[in-house]
C-alpha cells in the first residue's frame, strides 16, 4: 500500500498500435467516468487516422502471425495468461473502478477463458477440419484458415471479460485484430494492451483503440482492408448502418453466439478445400 | 563463341528436384555443429585466407581502394601472424588502383564485370568489359548469371553467355553469381549451378550482395550441385559465399556445410571463398577472444 | 564388444576418398562436451508413490549405468508386488478423492505447469536422458525434451474440451491407468502416456524401462514441484516382473504398453477376459521407398535419419530401404559418402550423431542379426570410424543385395543397420512394403504428389511419411497396424484410449 502522504503517479491511457503506445494523432482525449459520474481518467480519443494506422499495422503483422505454427501461437497466448495472473492486483482494481461488482471472479473467468481459447490453437483443425470422401480418386481436405484482419467492437460489459471473450477466439486461428474498446469502460482494455505489449505477442497482432463509437465504428465498418467485423459491442441503433457499410467489401459480420465454443473461432476463419488426385 | 555443349540438355534434365523442407532442415542441423578451441582457431584463420575483401560502391575512390588493400595484406597491423586475405573484389574502374596497391603481395585482384549487378547490357559490351578488366590486371572475374534469360525460359542463351564470358576471361578464373535470392526457390538454384558449371565456370557464387544474400540452405543447395558435377565430370568447381555474411559465426557455419557436403578436398582458397567486408573485423575480434579469453571491442581493430 | 566375422568374398567397401572425413582433415572438430554439472543424480532413488519417494517393501534395488561409459549412475528400487499394490492403491485414492472431481479446466492447469517446468529445466532433462540412455545430446536436447513438453502442453488444452472432442458421447475417465514404457525415448514415452491419461481425468502408475529410470524419477520431482495432487502419478521402477505385476493388477482399469511385440502379446494374454482396456505400441520393420524421381539429396538425409536417428532404436525406423532399381548406383554411392560423415561417439558431445547402444544385451542382439546378414549372403558396408573403447557402440551399417527372406529384412534389429532392397514398379513397392507382420510406419520419396497419395492409400502402416521421416507431433496420431500394435497416441484420436463413453441407442 502507498505510504500516507505520498502523491501517486497517475497512469496515462493511450492507444496501442503496432506494439507501441501513441497518443491520438488528433491530440484529443475524453473523460472516462465511474458509476457516480466522477472522472477516473482521460482516455485517448482515437481518430479515423489512428484507426487507419491500426488497420495497416494489423495487416502488416498478419503474414507472420498466421504463418507461425499453431503450437507456437498457443504458447504465446498462454504466456499472456501467465502475465495476467501475475498482475492480478492491478486488473482487479481496474475492473472495480470500471464498475465490475466481483472483480476477482471476473478476472478469474477472463484468464481461464483466455487459456481455454489458447488451448484450441492446435486443436480446432481436428474438430472443424475434414477429409472429404469424394466419389473419385482424389484426396480432398478442408481446413480452417484465418480470414485476415478482424475489427472488434468490444462489448461494454463485463469490461475485461467481455473483451477477452471476443478477442481470444479471433486471434487463435492467426487473425490479427483492431479492437475498439468500450467507450464507457475502456480502461481494462488499455491495461490488457500493456500485458500484450510485454508478452511475446508480436507488434501489430492486437491493436487497441479507445474513443467514441460514433466516430470510429462507421470507419471500421467501411474500411476496405478489414476482412471481418465483430459487432457484439455495436449499439443496437447503429447495427443496421454498420452492416450496410460492411457489405461494401463483403466483410464477414460476426457477433457472439456463445461464451466458449470453437465455433466462435471458426466464425473468423475461411474453410479452404484442396483436391489432389491419387494415382501411381 | 565457344561451341554448344550437346550434352547440356541431357545434363540439365538429370538435375534432381530439391525438397525445400528437407534441405532447410539439413542446413539448420549443420549450423548447430559446435566448433570450439583448436578447430575454431583453425576455422577463423582459414576464413581470412579464403576471404575476398570487397568494396562495390558507386562512391569507391582510389583512396578507398588503397586503404582497403592495405587491410587486405595486413588485416591486423599489431599482429603479423594474421594471414593476408585471398583477394580483393572491386569494380573494373578500380582494378588498376588495386593492382598497384597490392604489388609485391600474394593477394589477388577479382573484378566484377559484365554489367554487374543486373547483367542486363548487350552481350558485346559485357564481354568487352571483361576483357578490359583482365587487361588491367584482374586475376579473377565475377560475372552474374543472366536471370532475365534464365527465369524467362532462355536457358540456352544464359548458358552461351557464360561460355562466351569464360572465353573472354583468358587466363583469369571465372566466378558466376547465381543471385540465389532472386531465383525464388531451390530447384532453380540447383539448375542454375549445373548450367553455370557446364558452361565453364571455375566458381559458383551465391550473391551480388545487392539484393538479399546467401543463406545456409541456398549454399547447401549450390554445394550439392557442385558435388554432383564433380561426380559426373571429375572437375572440381569452387564455391563462393557472399551477401550478408557479417559475423564469424556465420562464416564458420558455411565452412561446416562445405566440409560435410564436399569434404576436406574443398578446404582451400582455390575452391572456397567468402565475399565480405565487415566480416574481417568480426573474425579478428573472435581470434582475439580465442587467444585472450576476453570478449573484444571494435576500437581495437582498424576501419579501412 | 563382439566382433563381426566377415565373409571372405565380400567385405567392407573401401571408403570413398571423395568427401571422406579422415583424421588428417584440417577441420577435425574438437571435442565439444555438454557439461554434466547441471544435473544432480542422487546416489539412490526410492519409488514415487502418493506424492513421496518411499523405500520399496521388496527391499530390492538395482543399478542403472551409462551405456556410453559403463559407469554406475545410481541405484534405483526394484518394485515388488506389494509395492505395485501400494502404488495402484495410491492412484485409486487420488482418483476417487481428488482428481476425478476436479474440473477439466483445473486439471489443465497442472498439465500446463508440467509443460512449462520441462521447458525451464530442459537442459537438465536432456543431459540426464543422454547419460542414462546413450542417445546423442543433440537429440535429447532438440527432439526428446521439447516434444515431451509439447505433449503436456497439447493435452493440457484438451482437458476441458472433451465434450467437443467427442460430441454426444459424454466422455468419462476410466480410473487407474497402468503404463509400461520402453528405454528408447524414456522421457518422451512418459509424456506420451501421462499427458493424455491425466487430461482425461485418470490417474497413473508408470513403470519406466529397467535401463532408463532416471528421467522418469526427475519428472516425479517436477510433479512434486508443480503441486500435482499426491497419487495422481506414481512411478514404480523395476524390470519385467514389475511391469507384469502392474498390468495384471485387478484394480488397474486401463493398460498402455510400448515395447517389443513379444511382450505386447504376453500382456494381451495376461489380461485376457479381465475387461481392462488395452493399447499396444510394438515393433516395426518399416519400408522407406525411394522412387527414381526422388529429390535425391534430401532422400538420402531422410534415409539416414530414418535408420540412424537414436541409433536405430526406434520402433518406426526406416530399416528396409526399397530403392527403385535405376536409382540404385547413385543412391548407394551417396549413402556411403554420407555414412562416412556420421560421427559416432560420446553421446554428451554436441557434435555426436550416433551415440551408444542402450545396453550390452541390445548390442548382442544387433551383432547376432548382423552376423546372420553376412552368413545369409548380403553384402555388408560399414564406414571407417573408431569406436570408443568403453561402452556399447556399433558402427552404422549398410547391407546391400538384401532379399525379403533374409532375417535382416524380416526381423526388427532395433539398431543402426539398414537393409537395401530394390523394386521396379509402384505395385511391387507396395507389395514388398506390406509383406511383413508389422505395420507401424512407411516412407515414400518421390516428386510426384499423386503417387504419394496413391501409395499412402495402399500402404498398410499407421504412419506414412512422404518426403520426410521420423517426424512426430503431439497433434498427430501415431500407432500401428497388425503386429505393430493397436490404438493411437497423439492428436484427438489419442484421447479415446483413456475415456469411457456412454452407451445408449437413439440418444439425440
Short mmCIF file of N, CA, C and O in Angstrom, two decimals, chain B residues 127-238:
data_model
loop_
_atom_site.label_atom_id
_atom_site.label_comp_id
_atom_site.label_asym_id
_atom_site.label_seq_id
_atom_site.Cartn_x
_atom_site.Cartn_y
_atom_site.Cartn_z
N UNK B 127 31.16 -8.53 -72.65
CA UNK B 127 32.40 -9.25 -72.94
C UNK B 127 33.57 -8.27 -73.01
O UNK B 127 34.68 -8.56 -72.54
N UNK B 128 33.29 -7.12 -73.56
CA UNK B 128 34.33 -6.11 -73.66
C UNK B 128 34.79 -5.65 -72.28
O UNK B 128 35.97 -5.44 -72.03
N UNK B 129 33.82 -5.49 -71.38
CA UNK B 129 34.17 -5.08 -70.01
C UNK B 129 35.06 -6.14 -69.35
O UNK B 129 36.01 -5.81 -68.63
N UNK B 130 34.74 -7.41 -69.59
CA UNK B 130 35.56 -8.49 -69.03
C UNK B 130 36.98 -8.40 -69.56
O UNK B 130 37.96 -8.44 -68.79
N UNK B 131 37.11 -8.25 -70.86
CA UNK B 131 38.45 -8.21 -71.45
C UNK B 131 39.26 -7.04 -70.91
O UNK B 131 40.44 -7.18 -70.60
N UNK B 132 38.60 -5.90 -70.79
CA UNK B 132 39.30 -4.72 -70.27
C UNK B 132 39.76 -4.93 -68.83
O UNK B 132 40.87 -4.55 -68.45
N UNK B 133 38.91 -5.54 -68.03
CA UNK B 133 39.29 -5.78 -66.63
C UNK B 133 40.49 -6.70 -66.55
O UNK B 133 41.42 -6.49 -65.75
N UNK B 134 40.48 -7.73 -67.38
CA UNK B 134 41.61 -8.66 -67.39
C UNK B 134 42.87 -7.95 -67.86
O UNK B 134 43.95 -8.13 -67.27
N UNK B 135 42.70 -7.10 -68.87
CA UNK B 135 43.86 -6.35 -69.38
C UNK B 135 44.42 -5.43 -68.31
O UNK B 135 45.64 -5.20 -68.24
N UNK B 136 43.55 -4.90 -67.45
CA UNK B 136 44.02 -4.02 -66.36
C UNK B 136 44.74 -4.79 -65.27
O UNK B 136 45.32 -4.19 -64.38
N UNK B 137 44.64 -6.12 -65.32
CA UNK B 137 45.37 -6.90 -64.34
C UNK B 137 44.52 -7.77 -63.43
O UNK B 137 45.04 -8.38 -62.50
N UNK B 138 43.23 -7.85 -63.68
CA UNK B 138 42.40 -8.70 -62.81
C UNK B 138 42.78 -10.16 -62.97
O UNK B 138 42.94 -10.65 -64.08
N UNK B 139 42.92 -10.85 -61.82
CA UNK B 139 43.24 -12.28 -61.83
C UNK B 139 41.97 -13.11 -61.93
O UNK B 139 42.00 -14.28 -62.34
N UNK B 140 40.88 -12.53 -61.46
CA UNK B 140 39.62 -13.26 -61.34
C UNK B 140 38.48 -12.34 -61.78
O UNK B 140 38.53 -11.14 -61.54
N UNK B 141 37.52 -12.93 -62.43
CA UNK B 141 36.36 -12.16 -62.90
C UNK B 141 35.09 -12.75 -62.30
O UNK B 141 34.87 -13.97 -62.38
N UNK B 142 34.27 -11.87 -61.70
CA UNK B 142 32.97 -12.31 -61.14
C UNK B 142 31.87 -11.75 -62.02
O UNK B 142 31.66 -10.53 -62.06
N UNK B 143 31.14 -12.63 -62.71
CA UNK B 143 30.00 -12.17 -63.52
C UNK B 143 28.70 -12.66 -62.91
O UNK B 143 28.70 -13.55 -62.06
N UNK B 144 27.59 -12.10 -63.40
CA UNK B 144 26.30 -12.58 -62.93
C UNK B 144 25.67 -13.47 -63.99
O UNK B 144 25.86 -13.27 -65.20
N UNK B 145 24.90 -14.45 -63.51
CA UNK B 145 24.01 -15.21 -64.38
C UNK B 145 22.98 -14.24 -64.94
O UNK B 145 22.53 -13.34 -64.23
N UNK B 146 22.62 -14.39 -66.18
CA UNK B 146 21.56 -13.57 -66.75
C UNK B 146 20.22 -14.12 -66.28
O UNK B 146 19.68 -15.07 -66.87
N UNK B 147 19.71 -13.53 -65.18
CA UNK B 147 18.47 -14.07 -64.61
C UNK B 147 17.28 -13.80 -65.51
O UNK B 147 16.33 -14.55 -65.55
N UNK B 148 17.35 -12.69 -66.21
CA UNK B 148 16.26 -12.38 -67.13
C UNK B 148 16.10 -13.50 -68.14
O UNK B 148 14.99 -13.96 -68.42
N UNK B 149 17.23 -13.97 -68.69
CA UNK B 149 17.15 -15.08 -69.63
C UNK B 149 16.77 -16.37 -68.92
O UNK B 149 15.87 -17.09 -69.34
N UNK B 150 17.44 -16.66 -67.81
CA UNK B 150 17.25 -17.94 -67.13
C UNK B 150 15.82 -18.10 -66.64
O UNK B 150 15.21 -19.16 -66.80
N UNK B 151 15.26 -17.06 -66.02
CA UNK B 151 13.91 -17.17 -65.48
C UNK B 151 12.85 -17.02 -66.57
O UNK B 151 11.69 -17.36 -66.36
N UNK B 152 13.27 -16.48 -67.71
CA UNK B 152 12.32 -16.28 -68.79
C UNK B 152 12.28 -17.41 -69.80
O UNK B 152 11.65 -17.31 -70.84
N UNK B 153 12.96 -18.51 -69.51
CA UNK B 153 12.93 -19.66 -70.42
C UNK B 153 14.13 -19.73 -71.35
O UNK B 153 14.24 -20.67 -72.15
N UNK B 154 15.04 -18.74 -71.26
CA UNK B 154 16.18 -18.74 -72.18
C UNK B 154 17.41 -19.39 -71.59
O UNK B 154 18.47 -18.75 -71.52
N UNK B 155 17.31 -20.66 -71.18
CA UNK B 155 18.46 -21.29 -70.53
C UNK B 155 19.63 -21.45 -71.49
O UNK B 155 20.79 -21.30 -71.11
N UNK B 156 19.34 -21.72 -72.77
CA UNK B 156 20.44 -21.85 -73.73
C UNK B 156 21.19 -20.54 -73.84
O UNK B 156 22.42 -20.51 -73.89
N UNK B 157 20.44 -19.46 -73.90
CA UNK B 157 21.05 -18.14 -74.00
C UNK B 157 21.94 -17.87 -72.79
O UNK B 157 23.08 -17.40 -72.92
N UNK B 158 21.40 -18.18 -71.61
CA UNK B 158 22.17 -17.95 -70.39
C UNK B 158 23.46 -18.77 -70.42
O UNK B 158 24.54 -18.29 -70.03
N UNK B 159 23.33 -20.01 -70.88
CA UNK B 159 24.48 -20.89 -70.99
C UNK B 159 25.52 -20.30 -71.94
O UNK B 159 26.71 -20.20 -71.61
N UNK B 160 25.08 -19.89 -73.12
CA UNK B 160 26.00 -19.38 -74.12
C UNK B 160 26.76 -18.16 -73.63
O UNK B 160 27.96 -18.00 -73.90
N UNK B 161 26.08 -17.31 -72.91
CA UNK B 161 26.73 -16.09 -72.42
C UNK B 161 27.84 -16.43 -71.43
O UNK B 161 28.89 -15.78 -71.42
N UNK B 162 27.58 -17.42 -70.59
CA UNK B 162 28.62 -17.80 -69.63
C UNK B 162 29.82 -18.39 -70.37
O UNK B 162 30.99 -18.10 -70.07
N UNK B 163 29.52 -19.22 -71.34
CA UNK B 163 30.62 -19.83 -72.11
C UNK B 163 31.45 -18.75 -72.79
O UNK B 163 32.69 -18.80 -72.80
N UNK B 164 30.78 -17.77 -73.35
CA UNK B 164 31.49 -16.67 -74.01
C UNK B 164 32.29 -15.85 -73.01
O UNK B 164 33.42 -15.41 -73.29
N UNK B 165 31.74 -15.67 -71.84
CA UNK B 165 32.44 -14.90 -70.80
C UNK B 165 33.70 -15.64 -70.36
O UNK B 165 34.75 -15.04 -70.11
N UNK B 166 33.57 -16.95 -70.28
CA UNK B 166 34.74 -17.75 -69.89
C UNK B 166 35.86 -17.56 -70.91
O UNK B 166 37.03 -17.40 -70.56
N UNK B 167 35.47 -17.55 -72.16
CA UNK B 167 36.48 -17.35 -73.20
C UNK B 167 37.12 -15.96 -73.08
O UNK B 167 38.33 -15.81 -73.21
N UNK B 168 36.29 -14.97 -72.82
CA UNK B 168 36.81 -13.60 -72.71
C UNK B 168 37.76 -13.44 -71.53
O UNK B 168 38.59 -12.53 -71.49
N UNK B 169 37.63 -14.31 -70.54
CA UNK B 169 38.48 -14.21 -69.35
C UNK B 169 39.93 -14.57 -69.64
O UNK B 169 40.83 -14.17 -68.89
N UNK B 170 40.14 -15.38 -70.68
CA UNK B 170 41.51 -15.81 -70.95
C UNK B 170 42.03 -16.63 -69.77
O UNK B 170 41.44 -17.64 -69.39
N UNK B 171 43.15 -16.18 -69.18
CA UNK B 171 43.76 -16.94 -68.08
C UNK B 171 43.09 -16.67 -66.75
O UNK B 171 43.31 -17.40 -65.78
N UNK B 172 42.31 -15.61 -66.68
CA UNK B 172 41.66 -15.29 -65.40
C UNK B 172 40.60 -16.32 -65.08
O UNK B 172 40.01 -16.90 -65.99
N UNK B 173 40.37 -16.57 -63.78
CA UNK B 173 39.33 -17.54 -63.47
C UNK B 173 37.98 -16.85 -63.36
O UNK B 173 37.89 -15.68 -63.00
N UNK B 174 36.93 -17.61 -63.67
CA UNK B 174 35.59 -17.05 -63.78
C UNK B 174 34.70 -17.54 -62.65
O UNK B 174 34.56 -18.74 -62.40
N UNK B 175 34.10 -16.58 -61.94
CA UNK B 175 33.06 -16.92 -60.96
C UNK B 175 31.72 -16.50 -61.54
O UNK B 175 31.59 -15.41 -62.10
N UNK B 176 30.73 -17.34 -61.43
CA UNK B 176 29.38 -16.99 -61.89
C UNK B 176 28.46 -16.83 -60.68
O UNK B 176 28.32 -17.75 -59.87
N UNK B 177 27.89 -15.64 -60.57
CA UNK B 177 26.99 -15.33 -59.46
C UNK B 177 25.58 -15.74 -59.85
O UNK B 177 25.03 -15.26 -60.83
N UNK B 178 25.00 -16.64 -59.08
CA UNK B 178 23.66 -17.13 -59.40
C UNK B 178 22.56 -16.18 -58.93
O UNK B 178 21.45 -16.22 -59.44
N UNK B 179 22.89 -15.32 -57.98
CA UNK B 179 21.91 -14.43 -57.33
C UNK B 179 20.75 -15.27 -56.77
O UNK B 179 19.58 -15.13 -57.16
N UNK B 180 21.10 -16.13 -55.82
CA UNK B 180 20.15 -17.11 -55.29
C UNK B 180 18.88 -16.47 -54.75
O UNK B 180 17.80 -17.05 -54.88
N UNK B 181 18.98 -15.28 -54.17
CA UNK B 181 17.79 -14.67 -53.58
C UNK B 181 16.76 -14.30 -54.64
O UNK B 181 15.58 -14.17 -54.35
N UNK B 182 17.21 -14.14 -55.89
CA UNK B 182 16.27 -13.77 -56.94
C UNK B 182 15.65 -14.98 -57.62
O UNK B 182 14.66 -14.86 -58.33
N UNK B 183 16.25 -16.16 -57.43
CA UNK B 183 15.78 -17.30 -58.20
C UNK B 183 14.48 -17.89 -57.67
O UNK B 183 13.84 -18.67 -58.33
N UNK B 184 14.11 -17.55 -56.45
CA UNK B 184 12.76 -17.84 -55.98
C UNK B 184 12.55 -19.17 -55.31
O UNK B 184 11.61 -19.33 -54.54
N UNK B 185 13.37 -20.16 -55.60
CA UNK B 185 13.18 -21.49 -54.98
C UNK B 185 14.49 -22.24 -55.15
O UNK B 185 15.42 -21.77 -55.81
N UNK B 186 14.56 -23.42 -54.54
CA UNK B 186 15.83 -24.15 -54.58
C UNK B 186 16.02 -24.92 -55.89
O UNK B 186 17.16 -25.12 -56.33
N UNK B 187 14.94 -25.37 -56.51
CA UNK B 187 15.11 -26.10 -57.77
C UNK B 187 15.87 -25.26 -58.80
O UNK B 187 16.82 -25.74 -59.42
N UNK B 188 15.47 -23.99 -59.02
CA UNK B 188 16.25 -23.20 -59.98
C UNK B 188 17.69 -22.94 -59.54
O UNK B 188 18.56 -22.81 -60.38
N UNK B 189 17.94 -22.88 -58.24
CA UNK B 189 19.33 -22.69 -57.81
C UNK B 189 20.16 -23.89 -58.25
O UNK B 189 21.27 -23.77 -58.78
N UNK B 190 19.61 -25.08 -58.03
CA UNK B 190 20.31 -26.31 -58.41
C UNK B 190 20.55 -26.34 -59.92
O UNK B 190 21.65 -26.70 -60.38
N UNK B 191 19.56 -25.95 -60.68
CA UNK B 191 19.69 -25.97 -62.13
C UNK B 191 20.65 -24.89 -62.62
O UNK B 191 21.46 -25.13 -63.52
N UNK B 192 20.56 -23.74 -62.02
CA UNK B 192 21.45 -22.65 -62.43
C UNK B 192 22.90 -23.01 -62.15
O UNK B 192 23.79 -22.72 -62.97
N UNK B 193 23.14 -23.64 -61.01
CA UNK B 193 24.51 -24.04 -60.70
C UNK B 193 25.00 -25.06 -61.72
O UNK B 193 26.14 -24.96 -62.23
N UNK B 194 24.15 -26.02 -62.05
CA UNK B 194 24.54 -27.05 -63.02
C UNK B 194 24.85 -26.40 -64.37
O UNK B 194 25.82 -26.74 -65.05
N UNK B 195 23.99 -25.46 -64.75
CA UNK B 195 24.18 -24.77 -66.01
C UNK B 195 25.50 -24.00 -66.04
O UNK B 195 26.28 -24.08 -67.00
N UNK B 196 25.78 -23.27 -64.98
CA UNK B 196 26.99 -22.45 -64.93
C UNK B 196 28.24 -23.33 -64.99
O UNK B 196 29.21 -22.99 -65.68
N UNK B 197 28.21 -24.44 -64.29
CA UNK B 197 29.39 -25.30 -64.28
C UNK B 197 29.60 -25.94 -65.64
O UNK B 197 30.73 -26.02 -66.15
N UNK B 198 28.50 -26.38 -66.24
CA UNK B 198 28.59 -26.96 -67.59
C UNK B 198 29.18 -25.98 -68.57
O UNK B 198 29.88 -26.36 -69.50
N UNK B 199 28.84 -24.70 -68.37
CA UNK B 199 29.29 -23.67 -69.32
C UNK B 199 30.72 -23.22 -69.07
O UNK B 199 31.26 -22.42 -69.82
N UNK B 200 31.33 -23.74 -68.01
CA UNK B 200 32.75 -23.45 -67.82
C UNK B 200 33.13 -22.66 -66.58
O UNK B 200 34.30 -22.31 -66.41
N UNK B 201 32.18 -22.39 -65.69
CA UNK B 201 32.51 -21.60 -64.51
C UNK B 201 33.58 -22.30 -63.68
O UNK B 201 33.56 -23.52 -63.51
N UNK B 202 34.52 -21.52 -63.14
CA UNK B 202 35.51 -22.05 -62.21
C UNK B 202 34.98 -22.04 -60.78
O UNK B 202 35.42 -22.82 -59.93
N UNK B 203 34.07 -21.10 -60.53
CA UNK B 203 33.46 -20.94 -59.21
C UNK B 203 31.98 -20.68 -59.42
O UNK B 203 31.61 -19.99 -60.38
N UNK B 204 31.15 -21.16 -58.53
CA UNK B 204 29.77 -20.66 -58.47
C UNK B 204 29.65 -19.84 -57.19
O UNK B 204 30.22 -20.21 -56.15
N UNK B 205 28.91 -18.75 -57.29
CA UNK B 205 28.84 -17.78 -56.20
C UNK B 205 27.39 -17.47 -55.90
O UNK B 205 26.56 -17.43 -56.81
N UNK B 206 27.07 -17.25 -54.63
CA UNK B 206 25.66 -17.10 -54.29
C UNK B 206 25.06 -15.76 -54.71
O UNK B 206 24.01 -15.73 -55.35
N UNK B 207 25.74 -14.64 -54.38
CA UNK B 207 25.02 -13.36 -54.46
C UNK B 207 25.91 -12.20 -54.87
O UNK B 207 27.12 -12.23 -54.67
N UNK B 208 25.24 -11.15 -55.40
CA UNK B 208 25.95 -9.90 -55.67
C UNK B 208 26.10 -9.07 -54.40
O UNK B 208 26.93 -8.18 -54.35
N UNK B 209 25.27 -9.38 -53.42
CA UNK B 209 25.28 -8.58 -52.21
C UNK B 209 24.35 -7.37 -52.30
O UNK B 209 24.20 -6.62 -51.33
N UNK B 210 23.73 -7.20 -53.45
CA UNK B 210 22.88 -6.01 -53.64
C UNK B 210 21.41 -6.28 -53.32
O UNK B 210 20.64 -5.37 -53.04
N UNK B 211 20.99 -7.52 -53.44
CA UNK B 211 19.61 -7.90 -53.08
C UNK B 211 19.68 -9.18 -52.29
O UNK B 211 20.05 -10.19 -52.81
N UNK B 212 19.37 -9.21 -51.04
CA UNK B 212 19.34 -10.50 -50.33
C UNK B 212 20.59 -11.32 -50.54
O UNK B 212 21.08 -11.41 -51.63
N UNK B 213 21.13 -11.93 -49.53
CA UNK B 213 22.41 -12.63 -49.65
C UNK B 213 22.28 -14.13 -49.54
O UNK B 213 21.22 -14.70 -49.77
N UNK B 214 23.40 -14.73 -49.19
CA UNK B 214 23.45 -16.18 -49.05
C UNK B 214 22.68 -16.62 -47.81
O UNK B 214 22.56 -15.86 -46.85
N UNK B 215 22.15 -17.82 -47.86
CA UNK B 215 21.59 -18.46 -46.67
C UNK B 215 22.23 -19.84 -46.57
O UNK B 215 22.68 -20.38 -47.58
N UNK B 216 22.27 -20.41 -45.39
CA UNK B 216 22.83 -21.77 -45.29
C UNK B 216 22.17 -22.75 -46.25
O UNK B 216 22.85 -23.56 -46.88
N UNK B 217 20.85 -22.67 -46.40
CA UNK B 217 20.17 -23.63 -47.27
C UNK B 217 20.52 -23.39 -48.73
O UNK B 217 20.73 -24.36 -49.49
N UNK B 218 20.59 -22.13 -49.16
CA UNK B 218 20.91 -21.91 -50.58
C UNK B 218 22.36 -22.29 -50.86
O UNK B 218 22.67 -22.81 -51.93
N UNK B 219 23.24 -22.08 -49.87
CA UNK B 219 24.62 -22.51 -50.04
C UNK B 219 24.71 -24.03 -50.13
O UNK B 219 25.45 -24.57 -50.97
N UNK B 220 23.97 -24.71 -49.28
CA UNK B 220 23.97 -26.17 -49.31
C UNK B 220 23.47 -26.67 -50.66
O UNK B 220 24.03 -27.61 -51.24
N UNK B 221 22.43 -26.06 -51.16
CA UNK B 221 21.86 -26.45 -52.44
C UNK B 221 22.92 -26.34 -53.54
O UNK B 221 23.10 -27.24 -54.36
N UNK B 222 23.62 -25.21 -53.53
CA UNK B 222 24.65 -24.97 -54.53
C UNK B 222 25.77 -26.01 -54.40
O UNK B 222 26.25 -26.56 -55.39
N UNK B 223 26.15 -26.32 -53.17
CA UNK B 223 27.24 -27.27 -52.96
C UNK B 223 26.85 -28.68 -53.38
O UNK B 223 27.69 -29.44 -53.86
N UNK B 224 25.59 -29.03 -53.21
CA UNK B 224 25.14 -30.35 -53.67
C UNK B 224 25.25 -30.44 -55.18
O UNK B 224 25.60 -31.50 -55.73
N UNK B 225 24.99 -29.34 -55.85
CA UNK B 225 25.15 -29.32 -57.31
C UNK B 225 26.62 -29.50 -57.69
O UNK B 225 26.95 -30.23 -58.62
N UNK B 226 27.48 -28.81 -56.95
CA UNK B 226 28.93 -28.92 -57.20
C UNK B 226 29.40 -30.36 -56.98
O UNK B 226 30.22 -30.89 -57.75
N UNK B 227 28.84 -30.99 -55.96
CA UNK B 227 29.22 -32.36 -55.66
C UNK B 227 28.83 -33.30 -56.80
O UNK B 227 29.60 -34.15 -57.23
N UNK B 228 27.60 -33.13 -57.29
CA UNK B 228 27.14 -33.98 -58.40
C UNK B 228 27.98 -33.74 -59.65
O UNK B 228 28.30 -34.68 -60.38
N UNK B 229 28.29 -32.48 -59.91
CA UNK B 229 29.07 -32.16 -61.10
C UNK B 229 30.44 -32.83 -61.05
O UNK B 229 30.94 -33.35 -62.04
N UNK B 230 31.03 -32.83 -59.86
CA UNK B 230 32.33 -33.49 -59.71
C UNK B 230 32.20 -34.99 -59.95
O UNK B 230 33.04 -35.61 -60.62
N UNK B 231 31.12 -35.57 -59.42
CA UNK B 231 30.91 -37.00 -59.59
C UNK B 231 30.78 -37.34 -61.08
O UNK B 231 31.29 -38.33 -61.56
N UNK B 232 30.09 -36.46 -61.83
CA UNK B 232 29.82 -36.77 -63.25
C UNK B 232 30.99 -36.46 -64.16
O UNK B 232 31.20 -37.13 -65.17
N UNK B 233 31.77 -35.41 -63.85
CA UNK B 233 32.79 -34.96 -64.80
C UNK B 233 34.21 -35.04 -64.27
O UNK B 233 35.16 -34.91 -65.01
N UNK B 234 34.35 -35.18 -62.96
CA UNK B 234 35.69 -35.19 -62.38
C UNK B 234 36.25 -33.81 -62.11
O UNK B 234 37.31 -33.68 -61.49
N UNK B 235 35.56 -32.77 -62.55
CA UNK B 235 36.10 -31.41 -62.36
C UNK B 235 35.58 -30.83 -61.05
O UNK B 235 34.40 -30.90 -60.73
N UNK B 236 36.53 -30.20 -60.30
CA UNK B 236 36.15 -29.55 -59.05
C UNK B 236 35.89 -28.08 -59.31
O UNK B 236 36.78 -27.36 -59.75
N UNK B 237 34.69 -27.64 -59.01
CA UNK B 237 34.34 -26.23 -59.14
C UNK B 237 34.31 -25.61 -57.75
O UNK B 237 33.90 -26.25 -56.79
N UNK B 238 34.78 -24.38 -57.65
CA UNK B 238 34.84 -23.71 -56.35
C UNK B 238 33.50 -23.12 -55.95
O UNK B 238 32.59 -22.95 -56.77
#
